Every structure is written in structure tokens, then in C-alpha cells.
PDB file of C-alpha atoms in Angstrom:
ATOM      1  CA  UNK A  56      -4.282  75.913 -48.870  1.00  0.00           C
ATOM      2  CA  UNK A  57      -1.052  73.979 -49.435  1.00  0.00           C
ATOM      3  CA  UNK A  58       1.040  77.143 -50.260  1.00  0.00           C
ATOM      4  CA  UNK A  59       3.214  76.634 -53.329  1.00  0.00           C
ATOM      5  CA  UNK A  60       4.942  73.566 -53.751  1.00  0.00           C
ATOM      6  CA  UNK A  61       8.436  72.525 -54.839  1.00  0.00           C
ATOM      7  CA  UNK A  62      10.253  69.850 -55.763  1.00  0.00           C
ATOM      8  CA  UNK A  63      12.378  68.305 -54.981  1.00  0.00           C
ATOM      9  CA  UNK A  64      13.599  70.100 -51.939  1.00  0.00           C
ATOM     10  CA  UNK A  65      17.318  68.624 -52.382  1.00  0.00           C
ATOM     11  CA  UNK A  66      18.955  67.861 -55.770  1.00  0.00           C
ATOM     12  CA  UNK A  67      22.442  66.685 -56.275  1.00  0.00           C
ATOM     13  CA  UNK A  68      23.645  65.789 -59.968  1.00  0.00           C
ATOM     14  CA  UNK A  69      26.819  65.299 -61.462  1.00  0.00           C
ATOM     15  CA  UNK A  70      27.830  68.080 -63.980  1.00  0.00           C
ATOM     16  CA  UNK A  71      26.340  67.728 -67.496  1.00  0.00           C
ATOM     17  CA  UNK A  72      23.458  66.536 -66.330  1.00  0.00           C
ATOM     18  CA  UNK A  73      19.903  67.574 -67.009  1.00  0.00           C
ATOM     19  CA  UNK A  74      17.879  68.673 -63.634  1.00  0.00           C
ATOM     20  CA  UNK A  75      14.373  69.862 -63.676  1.00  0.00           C
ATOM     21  CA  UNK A  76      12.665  71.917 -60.751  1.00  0.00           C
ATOM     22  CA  UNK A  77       9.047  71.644 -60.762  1.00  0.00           C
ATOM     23  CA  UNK A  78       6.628  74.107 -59.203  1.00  0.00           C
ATOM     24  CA  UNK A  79       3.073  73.876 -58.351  1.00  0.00           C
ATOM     25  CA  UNK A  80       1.764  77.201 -57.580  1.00  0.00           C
ATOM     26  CA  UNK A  81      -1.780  78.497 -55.284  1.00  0.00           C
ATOM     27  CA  UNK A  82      -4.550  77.618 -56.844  1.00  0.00           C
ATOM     28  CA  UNK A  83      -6.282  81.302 -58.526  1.00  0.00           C
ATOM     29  CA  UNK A  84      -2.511  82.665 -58.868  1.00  0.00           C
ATOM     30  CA  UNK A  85      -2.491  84.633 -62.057  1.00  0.00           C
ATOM     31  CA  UNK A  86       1.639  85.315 -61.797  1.00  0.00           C
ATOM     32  CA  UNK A  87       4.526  82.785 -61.141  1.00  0.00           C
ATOM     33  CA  UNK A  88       8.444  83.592 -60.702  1.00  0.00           C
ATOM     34  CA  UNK A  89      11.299  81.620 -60.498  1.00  0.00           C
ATOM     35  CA  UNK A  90      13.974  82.944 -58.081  1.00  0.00           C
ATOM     36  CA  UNK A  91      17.715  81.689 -57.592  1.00  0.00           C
ATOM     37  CA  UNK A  92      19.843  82.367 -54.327  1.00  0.00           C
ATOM     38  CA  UNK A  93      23.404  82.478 -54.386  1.00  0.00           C
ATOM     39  CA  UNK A  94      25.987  84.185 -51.554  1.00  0.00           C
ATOM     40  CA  UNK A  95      27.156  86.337 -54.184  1.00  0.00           C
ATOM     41  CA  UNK A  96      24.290  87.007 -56.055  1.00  0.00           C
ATOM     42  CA  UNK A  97      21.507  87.166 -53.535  1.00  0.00           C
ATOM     43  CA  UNK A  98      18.060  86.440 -54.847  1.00  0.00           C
ATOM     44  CA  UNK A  99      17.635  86.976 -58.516  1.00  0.00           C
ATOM     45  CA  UNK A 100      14.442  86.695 -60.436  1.00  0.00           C
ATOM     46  CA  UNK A 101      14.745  84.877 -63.439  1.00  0.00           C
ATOM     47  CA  UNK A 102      11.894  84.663 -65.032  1.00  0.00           C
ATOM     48  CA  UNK A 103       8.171  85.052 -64.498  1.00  0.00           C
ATOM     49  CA  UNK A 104       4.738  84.502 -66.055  1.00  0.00           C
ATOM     50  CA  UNK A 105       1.716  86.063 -65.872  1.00  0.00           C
ATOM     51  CA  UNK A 106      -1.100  84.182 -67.420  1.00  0.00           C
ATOM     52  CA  UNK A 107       0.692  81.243 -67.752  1.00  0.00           C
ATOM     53  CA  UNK A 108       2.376  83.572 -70.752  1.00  0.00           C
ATOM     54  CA  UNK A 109       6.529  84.446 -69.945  1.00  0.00           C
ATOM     55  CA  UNK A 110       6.788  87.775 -69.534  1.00  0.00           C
ATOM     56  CA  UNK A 111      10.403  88.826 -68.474  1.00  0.00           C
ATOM     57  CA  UNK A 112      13.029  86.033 -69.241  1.00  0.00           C
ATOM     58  CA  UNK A 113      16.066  88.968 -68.774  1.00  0.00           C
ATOM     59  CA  UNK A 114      16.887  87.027 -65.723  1.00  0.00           C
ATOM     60  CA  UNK A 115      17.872  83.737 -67.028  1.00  0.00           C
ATOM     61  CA  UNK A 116      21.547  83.181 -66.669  1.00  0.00           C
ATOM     62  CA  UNK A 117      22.533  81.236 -70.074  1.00  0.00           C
ATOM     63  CA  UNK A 118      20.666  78.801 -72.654  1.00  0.00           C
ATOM     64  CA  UNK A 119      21.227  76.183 -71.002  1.00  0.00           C
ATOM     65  CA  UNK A 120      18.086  77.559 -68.390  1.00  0.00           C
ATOM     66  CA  UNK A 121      14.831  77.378 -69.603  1.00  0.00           C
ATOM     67  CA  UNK A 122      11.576  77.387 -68.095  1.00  0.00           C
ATOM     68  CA  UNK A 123       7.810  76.231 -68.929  1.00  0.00           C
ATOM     69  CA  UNK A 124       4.657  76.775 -67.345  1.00  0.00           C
ATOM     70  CA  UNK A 125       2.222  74.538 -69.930  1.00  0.00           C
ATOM     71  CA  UNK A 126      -0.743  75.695 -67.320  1.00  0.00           C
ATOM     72  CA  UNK A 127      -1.874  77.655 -64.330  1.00  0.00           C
ATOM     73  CA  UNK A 128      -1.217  74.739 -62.001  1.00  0.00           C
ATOM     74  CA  UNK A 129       1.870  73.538 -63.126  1.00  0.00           C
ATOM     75  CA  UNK A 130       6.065  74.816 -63.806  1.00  0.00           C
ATOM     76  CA  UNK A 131       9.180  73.974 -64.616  1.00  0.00           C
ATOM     77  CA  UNK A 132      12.439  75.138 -64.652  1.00  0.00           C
ATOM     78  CA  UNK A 133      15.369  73.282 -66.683  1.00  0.00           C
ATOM     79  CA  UNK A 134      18.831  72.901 -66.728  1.00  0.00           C
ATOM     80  CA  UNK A 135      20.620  71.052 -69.805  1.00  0.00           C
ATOM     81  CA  UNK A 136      23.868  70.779 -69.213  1.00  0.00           C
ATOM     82  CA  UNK A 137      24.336  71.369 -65.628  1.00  0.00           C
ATOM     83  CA  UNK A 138      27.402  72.678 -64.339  1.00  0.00           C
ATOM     84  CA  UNK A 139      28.404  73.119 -60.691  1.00  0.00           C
ATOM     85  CA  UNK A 140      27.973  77.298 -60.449  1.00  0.00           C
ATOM     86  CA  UNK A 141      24.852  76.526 -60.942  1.00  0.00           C
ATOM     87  CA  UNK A 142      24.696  74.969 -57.230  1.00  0.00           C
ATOM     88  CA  UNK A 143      22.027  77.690 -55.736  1.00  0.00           C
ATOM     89  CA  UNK A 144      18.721  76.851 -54.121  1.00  0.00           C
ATOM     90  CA  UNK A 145      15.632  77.741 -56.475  1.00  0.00           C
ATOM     91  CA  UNK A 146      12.810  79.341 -55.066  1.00  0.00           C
ATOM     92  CA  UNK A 147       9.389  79.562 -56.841  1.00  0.00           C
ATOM     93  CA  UNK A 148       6.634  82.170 -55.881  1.00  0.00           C
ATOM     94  CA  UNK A 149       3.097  82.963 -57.364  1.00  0.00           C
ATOM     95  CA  UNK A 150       0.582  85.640 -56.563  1.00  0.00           C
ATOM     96  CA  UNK A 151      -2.274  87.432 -57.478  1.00  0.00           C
ATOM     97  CA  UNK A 152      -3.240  90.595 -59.201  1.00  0.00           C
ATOM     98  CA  UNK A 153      -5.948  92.915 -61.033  1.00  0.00           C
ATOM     99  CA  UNK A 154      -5.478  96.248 -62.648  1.00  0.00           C
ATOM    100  CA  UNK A 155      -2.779  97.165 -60.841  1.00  0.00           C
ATOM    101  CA  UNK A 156      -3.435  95.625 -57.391  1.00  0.00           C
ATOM    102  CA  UNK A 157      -0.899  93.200 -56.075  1.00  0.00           C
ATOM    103  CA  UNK A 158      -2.051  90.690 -53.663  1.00  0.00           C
ATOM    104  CA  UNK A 159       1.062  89.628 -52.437  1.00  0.00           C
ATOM    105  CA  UNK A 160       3.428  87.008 -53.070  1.00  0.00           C
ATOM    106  CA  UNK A 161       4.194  83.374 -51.611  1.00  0.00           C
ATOM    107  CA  UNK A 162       7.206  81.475 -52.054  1.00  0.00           C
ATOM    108  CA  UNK A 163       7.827  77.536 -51.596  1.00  0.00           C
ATOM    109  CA  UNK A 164      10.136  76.238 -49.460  1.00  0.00           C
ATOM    110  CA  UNK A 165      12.710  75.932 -52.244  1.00  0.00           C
ATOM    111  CA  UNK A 166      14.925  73.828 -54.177  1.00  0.00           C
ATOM    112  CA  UNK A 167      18.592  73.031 -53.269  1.00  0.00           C
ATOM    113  CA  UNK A 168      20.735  71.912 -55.902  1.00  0.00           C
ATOM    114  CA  UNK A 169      24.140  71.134 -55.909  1.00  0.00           C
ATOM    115  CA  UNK A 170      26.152  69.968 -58.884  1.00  0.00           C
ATOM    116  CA  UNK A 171      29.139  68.696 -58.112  1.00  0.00           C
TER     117      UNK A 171
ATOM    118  CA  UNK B 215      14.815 100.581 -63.472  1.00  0.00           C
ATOM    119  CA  UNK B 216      14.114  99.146 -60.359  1.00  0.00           C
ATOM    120  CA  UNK B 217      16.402  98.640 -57.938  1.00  0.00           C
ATOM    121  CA  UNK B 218      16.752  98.080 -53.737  1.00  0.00           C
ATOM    122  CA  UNK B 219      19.949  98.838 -51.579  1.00  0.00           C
ATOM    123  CA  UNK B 220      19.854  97.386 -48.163  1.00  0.00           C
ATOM    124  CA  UNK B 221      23.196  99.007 -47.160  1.00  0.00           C
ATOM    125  CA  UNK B 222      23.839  97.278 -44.080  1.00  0.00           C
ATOM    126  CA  UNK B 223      25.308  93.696 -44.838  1.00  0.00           C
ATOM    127  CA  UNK B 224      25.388  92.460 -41.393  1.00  0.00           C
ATOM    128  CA  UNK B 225      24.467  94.261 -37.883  1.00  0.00           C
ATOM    129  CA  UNK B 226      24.871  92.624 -35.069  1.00  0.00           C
ATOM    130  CA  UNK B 227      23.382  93.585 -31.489  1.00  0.00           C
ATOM    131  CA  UNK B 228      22.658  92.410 -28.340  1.00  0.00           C
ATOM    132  CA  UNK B 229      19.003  90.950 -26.951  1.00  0.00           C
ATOM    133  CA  UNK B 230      16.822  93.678 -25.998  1.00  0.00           C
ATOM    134  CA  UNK B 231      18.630  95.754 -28.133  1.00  0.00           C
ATOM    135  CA  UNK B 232      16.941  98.260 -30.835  1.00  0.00           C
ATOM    136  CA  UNK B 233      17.376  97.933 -34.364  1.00  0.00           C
ATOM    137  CA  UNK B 234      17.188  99.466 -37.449  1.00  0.00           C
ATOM    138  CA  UNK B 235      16.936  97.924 -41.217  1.00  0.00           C
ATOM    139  CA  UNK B 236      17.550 100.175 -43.997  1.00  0.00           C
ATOM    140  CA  UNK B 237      16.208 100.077 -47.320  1.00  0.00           C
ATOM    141  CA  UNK B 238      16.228 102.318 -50.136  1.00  0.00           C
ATOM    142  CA  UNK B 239      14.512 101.762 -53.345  1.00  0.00           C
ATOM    143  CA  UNK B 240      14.502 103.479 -57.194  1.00  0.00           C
ATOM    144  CA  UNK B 241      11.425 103.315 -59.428  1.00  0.00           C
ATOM    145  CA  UNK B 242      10.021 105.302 -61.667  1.00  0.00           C
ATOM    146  CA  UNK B 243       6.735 103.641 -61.489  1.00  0.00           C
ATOM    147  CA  UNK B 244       4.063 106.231 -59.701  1.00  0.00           C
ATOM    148  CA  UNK B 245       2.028 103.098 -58.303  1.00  0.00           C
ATOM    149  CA  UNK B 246       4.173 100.306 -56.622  1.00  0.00           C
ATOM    150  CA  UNK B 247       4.425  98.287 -53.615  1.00  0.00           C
ATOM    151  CA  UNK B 248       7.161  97.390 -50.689  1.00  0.00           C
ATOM    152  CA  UNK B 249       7.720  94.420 -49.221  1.00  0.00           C
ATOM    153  CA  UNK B 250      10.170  92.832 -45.788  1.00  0.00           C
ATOM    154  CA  UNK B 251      10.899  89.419 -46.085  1.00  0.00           C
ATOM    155  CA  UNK B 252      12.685  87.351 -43.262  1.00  0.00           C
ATOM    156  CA  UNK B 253      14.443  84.698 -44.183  1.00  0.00           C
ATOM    157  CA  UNK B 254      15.858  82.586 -41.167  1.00  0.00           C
ATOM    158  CA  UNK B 255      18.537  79.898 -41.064  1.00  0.00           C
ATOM    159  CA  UNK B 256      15.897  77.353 -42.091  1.00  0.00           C
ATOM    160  CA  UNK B 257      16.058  78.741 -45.350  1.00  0.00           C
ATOM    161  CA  UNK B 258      12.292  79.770 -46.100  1.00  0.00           C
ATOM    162  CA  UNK B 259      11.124  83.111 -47.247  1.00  0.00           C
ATOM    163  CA  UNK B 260       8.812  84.951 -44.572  1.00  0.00           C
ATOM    164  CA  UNK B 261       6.194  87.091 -45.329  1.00  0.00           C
ATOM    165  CA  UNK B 262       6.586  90.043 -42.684  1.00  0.00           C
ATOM    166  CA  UNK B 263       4.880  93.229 -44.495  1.00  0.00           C
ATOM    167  CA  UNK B 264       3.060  95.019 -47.715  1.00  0.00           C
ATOM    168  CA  UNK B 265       2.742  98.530 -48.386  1.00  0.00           C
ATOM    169  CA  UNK B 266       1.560 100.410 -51.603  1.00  0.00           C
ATOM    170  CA  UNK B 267       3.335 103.628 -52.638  1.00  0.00           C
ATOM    171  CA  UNK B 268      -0.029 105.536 -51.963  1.00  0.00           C
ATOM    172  CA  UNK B 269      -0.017 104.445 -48.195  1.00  0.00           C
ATOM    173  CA  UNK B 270       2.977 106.457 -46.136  1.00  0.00           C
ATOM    174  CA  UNK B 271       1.068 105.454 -42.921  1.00  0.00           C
ATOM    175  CA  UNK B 272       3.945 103.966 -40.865  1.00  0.00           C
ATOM    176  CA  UNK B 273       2.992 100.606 -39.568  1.00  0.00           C
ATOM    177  CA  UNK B 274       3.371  98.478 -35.874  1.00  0.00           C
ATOM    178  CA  UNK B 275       3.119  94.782 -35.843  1.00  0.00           C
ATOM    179  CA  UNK B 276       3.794  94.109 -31.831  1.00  0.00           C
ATOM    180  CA  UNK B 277       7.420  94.625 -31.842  1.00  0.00           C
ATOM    181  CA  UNK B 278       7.985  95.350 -35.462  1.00  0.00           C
ATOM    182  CA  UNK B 279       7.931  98.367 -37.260  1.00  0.00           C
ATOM    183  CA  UNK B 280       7.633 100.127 -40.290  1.00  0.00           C
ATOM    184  CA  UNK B 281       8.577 103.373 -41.570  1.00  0.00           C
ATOM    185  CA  UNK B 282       7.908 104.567 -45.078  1.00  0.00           C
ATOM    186  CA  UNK B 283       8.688 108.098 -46.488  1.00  0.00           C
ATOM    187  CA  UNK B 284       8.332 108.151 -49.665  1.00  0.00           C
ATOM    188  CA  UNK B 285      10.397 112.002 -50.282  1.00  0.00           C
ATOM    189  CA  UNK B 286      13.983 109.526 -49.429  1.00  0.00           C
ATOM    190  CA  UNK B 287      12.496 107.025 -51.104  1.00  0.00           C
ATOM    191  CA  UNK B 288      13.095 104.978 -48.236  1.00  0.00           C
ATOM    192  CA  UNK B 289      10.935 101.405 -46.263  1.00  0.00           C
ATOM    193  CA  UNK B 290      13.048 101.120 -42.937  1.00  0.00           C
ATOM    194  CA  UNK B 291      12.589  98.715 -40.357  1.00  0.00           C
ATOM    195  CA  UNK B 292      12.581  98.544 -36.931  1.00  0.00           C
ATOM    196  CA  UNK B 293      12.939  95.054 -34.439  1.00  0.00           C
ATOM    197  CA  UNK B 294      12.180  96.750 -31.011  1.00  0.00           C
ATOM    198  CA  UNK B 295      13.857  94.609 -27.947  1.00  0.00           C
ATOM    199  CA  UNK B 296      14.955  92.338 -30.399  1.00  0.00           C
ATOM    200  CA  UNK B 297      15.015  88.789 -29.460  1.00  0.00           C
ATOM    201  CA  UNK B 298      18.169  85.690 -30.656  1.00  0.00           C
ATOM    202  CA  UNK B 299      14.995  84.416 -32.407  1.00  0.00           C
ATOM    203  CA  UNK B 300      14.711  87.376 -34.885  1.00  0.00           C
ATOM    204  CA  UNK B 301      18.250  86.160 -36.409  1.00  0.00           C
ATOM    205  CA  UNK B 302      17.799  86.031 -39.636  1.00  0.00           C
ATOM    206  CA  UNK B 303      18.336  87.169 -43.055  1.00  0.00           C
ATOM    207  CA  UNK B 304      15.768  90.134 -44.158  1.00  0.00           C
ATOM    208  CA  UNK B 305      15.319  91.450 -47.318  1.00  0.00           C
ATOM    209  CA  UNK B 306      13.304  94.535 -48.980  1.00  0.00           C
ATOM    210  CA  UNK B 307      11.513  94.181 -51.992  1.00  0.00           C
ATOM    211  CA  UNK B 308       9.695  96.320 -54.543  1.00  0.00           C
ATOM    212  CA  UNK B 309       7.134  95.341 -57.312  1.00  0.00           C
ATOM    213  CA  UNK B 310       5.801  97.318 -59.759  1.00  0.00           C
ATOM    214  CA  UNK B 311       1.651  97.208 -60.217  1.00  0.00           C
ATOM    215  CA  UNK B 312       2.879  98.156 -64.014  1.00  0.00           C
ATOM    216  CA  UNK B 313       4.330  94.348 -64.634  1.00  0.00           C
ATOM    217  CA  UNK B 314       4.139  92.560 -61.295  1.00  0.00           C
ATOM    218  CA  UNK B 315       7.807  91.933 -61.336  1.00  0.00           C
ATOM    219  CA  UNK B 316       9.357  91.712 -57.855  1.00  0.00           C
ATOM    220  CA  UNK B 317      13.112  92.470 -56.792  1.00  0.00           C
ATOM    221  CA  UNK B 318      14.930  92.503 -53.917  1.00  0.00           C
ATOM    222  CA  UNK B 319      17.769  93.854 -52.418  1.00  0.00           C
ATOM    223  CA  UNK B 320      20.996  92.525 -51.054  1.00  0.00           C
ATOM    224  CA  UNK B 321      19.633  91.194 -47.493  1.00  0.00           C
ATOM    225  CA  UNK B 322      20.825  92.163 -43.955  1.00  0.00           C
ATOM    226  CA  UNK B 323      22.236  89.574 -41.657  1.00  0.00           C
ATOM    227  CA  UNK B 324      20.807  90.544 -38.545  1.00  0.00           C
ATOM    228  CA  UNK B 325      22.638  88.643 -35.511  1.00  0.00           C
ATOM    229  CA  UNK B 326      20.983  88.576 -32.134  1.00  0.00           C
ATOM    230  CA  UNK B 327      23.021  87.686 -29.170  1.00  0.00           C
ATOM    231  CA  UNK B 328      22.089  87.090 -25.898  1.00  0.00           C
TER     232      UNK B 328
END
């Protein structure tokens, strides 16, 4: 098993630009989250998905965040326009659950951006 | 609402040393679970440990521990001898088995010296 896979692992854009993070979670993962680290801030979800289907989106930070997950192998996260406090590094997780039971969650190795 | 306070910032000890990770955690969910990530300067997030809100057993993973008491609401953690190789950032975590949704708290900066 690959674990869940990010990328890129390093992004640096100018500001105004549009960057996309792309996740590929474990195969049989029913839930998927999108995480952002910050000193200040610490790790904050910002969304997830459970079924491919968003569930929580409380976490996302402006408009200019969105985030897609078209199927159960497959997500991204957007920024249009970028701006540099959004420099953070991204983390995606996915795990597993049924009625109730979590499985446990795994996180990819993350994405740093930096907009500068 | 959910929510985890890891009080302690940083703590910073010397090798061999005992120490102690506090967490503290608010839910009003009846079935949940607990999690300790480490996170070390390399950036990734470390599975270390998983307990439900039904389980109070307190856990030992060689020179890890875990204790859970669920009347303070409280997941502490324990780094016997510790070691400059536990340095590192740890954080608690609680999901509910309601929605799935996982938070975390602040993080501890846990500085080993030798």
C-alpha cells in the first residue's frame, strides 16, 4: 500500500496565482480531509468528505479555497487568487469507517506552499 | 463542540529523562476516539496511538505510554527515558464516530537533550 499521496510536495507561486494540491487517497478509504499547518494556527481541518460527498466545509478559510473530490481515488484542493498568508504546508488524510467504527487515519507527506 | 488543549507548548528535558504530555479534550459525543500523533522535524505526521472512549485500559508501547481517564476527560502521555530522537512535535486528537471529523490540539514541542 502506497499510503496517501500528495502532490506536489513543494509549491512556490507568485501571489494571484492559481495553485492546486492534489491528493490520492488509500484505496477502500470511505473519508478524506484536507488539513493546513501554520505556526499560528496549528493544524486546521478544512474540509472533509465522506463518500466522496463534502461534509463539513466550516474550515475553509475564504472563497478563494475550494476543494473537489470527483471520486474515491482522486482530490483536490484550490486556491484562486493566491496570496502569500496562505504559505502553510497542506496535509491530506483518508480513513476508514462503519457504523460508528473508526479505523484510523493516514496522512501524506504533505504539501508546502509558499507564495511569495 | 469539540475541542483539544495540549497545555504545554514546549517542555524541554534531558536524555533519560521522564516525561509527561498533557491533553485534555471536550465532546459531547458518548462514542469517540483519541489519537497521539508525532510529528518530527521532517515534517510527517506519525501515527503513535488509538483509543475509543469505551476503552480506559491504559496502554504500554515499549517506552511509551498511555493514560486515559475518562472522569478529567483527559489522554496523557508518557516518553519513559526519553531519547534526543523522540524530539518532535506531538499532537492529541479526537474524532467523533458521529461524523468522522478529526481535530487536534495545539502540539507540544518536546526537546530532548543529551
Amino acid at each position: 500500500d502506497a499510503g496517501v499521496i500528495q502532490s506536489p510536495r513543494h509549491e512556490v507561486t507568485e501571489m494571484g496565482q492559481e495553485v492546486t494540491l492534489r491528493c490520492k487517497p488509500i484505496s477502500g478509504h470511505n473519508s478524506l480531509f484536507w488539513y493546513r499547518q501554520t505556526m499560528m494556527r496549528g493544524l486546521e481541518l478544512l474540509i472533509y468528505f465522506n463518500n466522496n460527498v463534502p461534509i463539513d466545509d466550516s474550515g475553509m478559510p475564504e472563497d478563494r479555497f475550494s476543494a473537489k473530490m470527483p471520486n474515491a481515488s482522486f482530490s483536490t484542493l484550490k486556491i484562486q487568487p493566491s496570496e502569500p498568508r496562505d504559505s502553510a504546508v497542506y496535509f491530506c488524510a483518508s480513513s476508514s469507517g462503519q457504523g460508528g467504527t473508526n479505523y484510523g487515519y493516514t496522512f501524506g507527506s504533505g504539501t508546502r506552499l509558499t507564495v511569495v | 463542540a469539540q475541542k483539544v488543549t495540549q497545555a504545554q507548548t514546549e517542555i524541554s528535558v534531558v536524555e533519560k529523562e521522564d516525561v509527561t504530555l498533557d491533553c485534555v479534550y471536550e465532546t459531547r459525543d458518548t462514542t469517540y476516539y483519541l489519537f497521539w500523533y508525532k510529528q518530527p522535524p521532517s515534517g510527517e505526521l506519525v501515527f503513535l496511538i488509538r483509543r475509543n472512549s469505551f476503552d480506559e485500559q491504559n496502554e504500554i508501547s515499549g517506552r511509551y505510554s498511555w493514560n486515559f481517564q475518562k472522569s478529567t476527560s483527559s489522554f496523557n502521555f508518557t516518553i519513559t527515558a526519553s531519547q534526543v530522537v523522540d524530539s518532535a512535535v506531538y499532537f492529541c486528537a479526537l474524532s467523533s464516530s458521529n461524523t468522522g471529523k478529526l481535530i487536534f490540539g495545539q502540539g507540544t514541542t518536546l526537546q530532548v537533550k543529551p
